[in-house]
mmCIF file of C-alpha atoms in Angstrom:
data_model
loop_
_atom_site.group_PDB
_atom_site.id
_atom_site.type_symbol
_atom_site.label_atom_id
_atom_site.label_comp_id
_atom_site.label_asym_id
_atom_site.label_seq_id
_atom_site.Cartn_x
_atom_site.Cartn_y
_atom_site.Cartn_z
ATOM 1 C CA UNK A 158 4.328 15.118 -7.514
ATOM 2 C CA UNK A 159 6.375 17.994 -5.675
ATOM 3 C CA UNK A 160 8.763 15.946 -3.159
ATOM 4 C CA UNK A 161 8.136 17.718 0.111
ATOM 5 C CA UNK A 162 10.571 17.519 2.998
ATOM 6 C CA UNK A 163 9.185 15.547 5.588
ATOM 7 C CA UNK A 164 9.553 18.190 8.570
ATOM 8 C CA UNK A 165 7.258 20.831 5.921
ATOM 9 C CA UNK A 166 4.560 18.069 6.413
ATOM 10 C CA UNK A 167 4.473 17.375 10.018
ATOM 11 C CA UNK A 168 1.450 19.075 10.883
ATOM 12 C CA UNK A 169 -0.407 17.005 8.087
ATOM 13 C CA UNK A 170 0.104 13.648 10.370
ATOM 14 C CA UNK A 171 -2.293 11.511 10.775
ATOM 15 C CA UNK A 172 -2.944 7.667 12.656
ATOM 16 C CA UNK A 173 -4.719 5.809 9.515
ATOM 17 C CA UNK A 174 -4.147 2.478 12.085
ATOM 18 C CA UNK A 175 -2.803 -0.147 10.076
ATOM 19 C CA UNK A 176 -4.110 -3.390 10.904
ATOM 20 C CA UNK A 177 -0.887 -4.900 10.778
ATOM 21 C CA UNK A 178 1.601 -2.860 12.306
ATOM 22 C CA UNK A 179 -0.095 -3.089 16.076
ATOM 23 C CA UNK A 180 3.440 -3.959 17.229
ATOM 24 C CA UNK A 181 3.203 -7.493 17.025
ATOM 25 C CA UNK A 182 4.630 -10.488 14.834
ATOM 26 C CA UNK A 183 2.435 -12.593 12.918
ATOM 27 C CA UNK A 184 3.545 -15.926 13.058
ATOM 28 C CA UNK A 185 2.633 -19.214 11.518
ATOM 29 C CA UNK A 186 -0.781 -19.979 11.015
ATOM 30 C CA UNK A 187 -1.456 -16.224 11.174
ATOM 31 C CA UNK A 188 1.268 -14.915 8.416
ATOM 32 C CA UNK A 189 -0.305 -17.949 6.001
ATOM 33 C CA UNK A 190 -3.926 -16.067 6.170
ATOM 34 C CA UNK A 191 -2.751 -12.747 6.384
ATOM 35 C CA UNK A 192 -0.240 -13.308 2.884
ATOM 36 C CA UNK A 193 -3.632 -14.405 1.183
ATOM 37 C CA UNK A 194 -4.681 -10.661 1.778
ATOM 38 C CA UNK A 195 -1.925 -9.574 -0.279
ATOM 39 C CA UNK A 196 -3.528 -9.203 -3.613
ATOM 40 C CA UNK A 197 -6.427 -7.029 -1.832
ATOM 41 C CA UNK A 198 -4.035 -5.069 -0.197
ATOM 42 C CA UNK A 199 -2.479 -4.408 -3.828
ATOM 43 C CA UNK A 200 -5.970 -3.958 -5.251
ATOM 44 C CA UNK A 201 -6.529 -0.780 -2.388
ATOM 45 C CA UNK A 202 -3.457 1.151 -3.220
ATOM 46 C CA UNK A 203 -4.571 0.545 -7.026
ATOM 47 C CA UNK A 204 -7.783 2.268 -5.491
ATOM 48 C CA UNK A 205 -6.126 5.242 -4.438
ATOM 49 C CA UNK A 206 -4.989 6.162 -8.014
ATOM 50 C CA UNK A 207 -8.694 6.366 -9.343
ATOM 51 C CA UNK A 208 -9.594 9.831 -8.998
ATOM 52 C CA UNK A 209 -8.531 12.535 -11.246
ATOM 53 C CA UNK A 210 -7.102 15.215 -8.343
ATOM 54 C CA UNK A 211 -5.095 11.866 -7.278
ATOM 55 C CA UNK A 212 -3.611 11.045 -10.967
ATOM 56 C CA UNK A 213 -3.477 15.068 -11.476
ATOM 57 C CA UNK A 214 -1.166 15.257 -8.216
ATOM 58 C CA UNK A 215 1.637 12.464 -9.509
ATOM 59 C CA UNK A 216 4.250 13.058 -12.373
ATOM 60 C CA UNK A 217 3.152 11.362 -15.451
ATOM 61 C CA UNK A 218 6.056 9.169 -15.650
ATOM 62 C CA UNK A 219 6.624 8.180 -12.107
ATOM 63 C CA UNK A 220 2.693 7.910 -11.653
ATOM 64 C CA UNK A 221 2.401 5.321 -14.859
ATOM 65 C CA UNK A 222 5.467 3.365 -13.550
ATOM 66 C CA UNK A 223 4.157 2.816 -9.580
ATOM 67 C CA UNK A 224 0.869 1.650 -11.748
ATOM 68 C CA UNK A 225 2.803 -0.782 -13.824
ATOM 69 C CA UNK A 226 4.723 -2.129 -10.770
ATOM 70 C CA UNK A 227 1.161 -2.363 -8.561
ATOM 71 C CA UNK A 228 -0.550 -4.232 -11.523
ATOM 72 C CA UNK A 229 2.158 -6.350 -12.726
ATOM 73 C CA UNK A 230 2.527 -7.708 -8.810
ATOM 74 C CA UNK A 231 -1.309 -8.398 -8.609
ATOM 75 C CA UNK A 232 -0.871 -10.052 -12.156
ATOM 76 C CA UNK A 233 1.718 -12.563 -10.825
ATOM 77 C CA UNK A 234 0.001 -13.299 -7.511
ATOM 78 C CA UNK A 235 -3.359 -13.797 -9.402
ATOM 79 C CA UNK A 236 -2.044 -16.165 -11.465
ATOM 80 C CA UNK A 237 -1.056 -18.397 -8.521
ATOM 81 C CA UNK A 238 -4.532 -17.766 -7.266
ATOM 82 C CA UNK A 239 -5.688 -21.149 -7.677
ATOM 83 C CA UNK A 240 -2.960 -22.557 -4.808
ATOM 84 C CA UNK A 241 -3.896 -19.248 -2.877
ATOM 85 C CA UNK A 242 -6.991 -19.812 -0.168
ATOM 86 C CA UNK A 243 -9.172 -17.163 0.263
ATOM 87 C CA UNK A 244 -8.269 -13.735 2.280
ATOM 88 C CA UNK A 245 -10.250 -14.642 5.224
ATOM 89 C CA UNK A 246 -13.450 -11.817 5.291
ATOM 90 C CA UNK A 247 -12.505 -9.784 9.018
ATOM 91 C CA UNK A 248 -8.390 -9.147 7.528
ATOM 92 C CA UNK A 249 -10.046 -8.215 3.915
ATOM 93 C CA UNK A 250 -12.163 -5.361 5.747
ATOM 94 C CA UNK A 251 -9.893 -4.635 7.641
ATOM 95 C CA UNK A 252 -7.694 -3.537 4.706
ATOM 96 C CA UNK A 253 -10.835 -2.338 3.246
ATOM 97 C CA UNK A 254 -11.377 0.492 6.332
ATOM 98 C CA UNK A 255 -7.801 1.256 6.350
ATOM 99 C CA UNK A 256 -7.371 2.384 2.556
ATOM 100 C CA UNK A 257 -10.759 3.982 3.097
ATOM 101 C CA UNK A 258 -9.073 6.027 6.052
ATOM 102 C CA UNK A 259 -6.589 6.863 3.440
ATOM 103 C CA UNK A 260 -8.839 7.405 0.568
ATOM 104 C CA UNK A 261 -10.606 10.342 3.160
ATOM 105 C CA UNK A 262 -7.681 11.824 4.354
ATOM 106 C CA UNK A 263 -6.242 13.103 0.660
ATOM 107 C CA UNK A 264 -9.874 13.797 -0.262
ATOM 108 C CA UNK A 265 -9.915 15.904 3.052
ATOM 109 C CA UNK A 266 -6.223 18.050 2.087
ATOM 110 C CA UNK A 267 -7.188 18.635 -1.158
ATOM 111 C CA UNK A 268 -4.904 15.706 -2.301
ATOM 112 C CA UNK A 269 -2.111 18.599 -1.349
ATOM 113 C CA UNK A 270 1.301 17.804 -1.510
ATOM 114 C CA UNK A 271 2.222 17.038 1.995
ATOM 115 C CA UNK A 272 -0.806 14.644 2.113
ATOM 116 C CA UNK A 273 0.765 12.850 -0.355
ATOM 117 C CA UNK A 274 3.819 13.091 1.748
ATOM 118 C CA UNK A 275 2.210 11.578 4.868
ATOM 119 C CA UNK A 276 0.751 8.798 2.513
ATOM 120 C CA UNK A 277 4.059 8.128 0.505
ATOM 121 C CA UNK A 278 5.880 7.250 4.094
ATOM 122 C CA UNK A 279 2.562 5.604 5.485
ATOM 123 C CA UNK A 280 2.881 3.241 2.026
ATOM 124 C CA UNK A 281 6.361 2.576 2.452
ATOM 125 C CA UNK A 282 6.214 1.250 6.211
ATOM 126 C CA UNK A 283 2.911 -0.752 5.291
ATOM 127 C CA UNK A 284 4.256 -2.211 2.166
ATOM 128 C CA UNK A 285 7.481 -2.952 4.307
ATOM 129 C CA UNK A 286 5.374 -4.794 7.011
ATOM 130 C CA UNK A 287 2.730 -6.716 5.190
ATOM 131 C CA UNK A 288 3.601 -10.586 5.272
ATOM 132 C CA UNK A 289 4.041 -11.161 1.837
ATOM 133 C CA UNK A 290 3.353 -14.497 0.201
ATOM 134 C CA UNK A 291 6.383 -16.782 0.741
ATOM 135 C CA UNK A 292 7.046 -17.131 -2.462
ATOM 136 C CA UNK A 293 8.365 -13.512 -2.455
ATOM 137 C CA UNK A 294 11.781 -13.641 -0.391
ATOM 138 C CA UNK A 295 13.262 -10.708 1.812
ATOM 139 C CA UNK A 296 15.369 -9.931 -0.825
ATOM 140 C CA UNK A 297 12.940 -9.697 -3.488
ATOM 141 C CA UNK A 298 10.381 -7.301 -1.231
ATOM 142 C CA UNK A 299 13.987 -5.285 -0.630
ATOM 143 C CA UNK A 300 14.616 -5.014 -4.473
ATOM 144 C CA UNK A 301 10.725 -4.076 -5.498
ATOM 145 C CA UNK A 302 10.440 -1.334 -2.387
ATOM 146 C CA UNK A 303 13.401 0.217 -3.856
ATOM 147 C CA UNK A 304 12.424 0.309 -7.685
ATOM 148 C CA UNK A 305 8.761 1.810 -6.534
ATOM 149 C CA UNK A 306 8.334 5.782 -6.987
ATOM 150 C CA UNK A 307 6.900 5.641 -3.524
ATOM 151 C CA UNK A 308 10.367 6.554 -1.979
#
């Protein structure tokens, strides 16, 4: 994928409202359900890879290792699956609507570079602000944002 500067791609902006970046902390009981969503959440950015333009758009090699990093992350929290309760139905759609908001925009540009821009930085704050499972500390999430192609 061509690496577009940011200011080329301003225009292209969109609000895909996260679910979990309304400006507020979630806390105890609520960070517990919403780190169960995890492995969905990983599932939907897996889901934005599916089409051809989408795979077509992405460097081989950077492409196959954001794939590899995705799926080996949903590998390890599946495996722990059986300790995990269930991602409770209104967060999973929730995530659901918001990758599909996603999913529509690219379709919409054409998959064009600077929609991959907006979606690369949209990614990176999401991925940054999704309660992860506590099992993964602030340190690890710091290490694994910075290996991913997405920045």
């Amino acid at each position: 994928m061509k690496i577009m500067p940011v200011l080329s791609c301003l225009q292209d902006r969109t609000d895909f409202r996260c679910p979990w970046k309304k400006g507020h902390t979630i806390q105890g009981k609520q960070r517990k359900e919403a780190t169960c969503c995890y492995s969905e959440m990983l599932r939907q950015v897996l889901q934005l890879f599916r089409p051809q333009a989408t795979r077509d758009a992405w460097p081989e090699r950077t492409l196959g290792r954001l794939l590899t990093s995705l799926l080996s992350g949903l590998e390890a929290l599946e495996g722990t699956a059986e300790q995990t309760p269930p991602c409770l139905p209104t967060l999973a759609m929730a995530i659901r609507t918001y990758f599909l908001r996603i999913s529509h925009y690219l379709e919409g540009k054409g998959y064009s570079p600077c929609s991959w821009e907006i979606v690369r930085a949209e990614m990176q704050v999401a991925l940054s602000t999704f309660p992860v499972p506590a099992e993964r500390t602030s340190r690890k999430r710091r290490s694994s944002m910075q290996e991913t192609p997405l920045r």
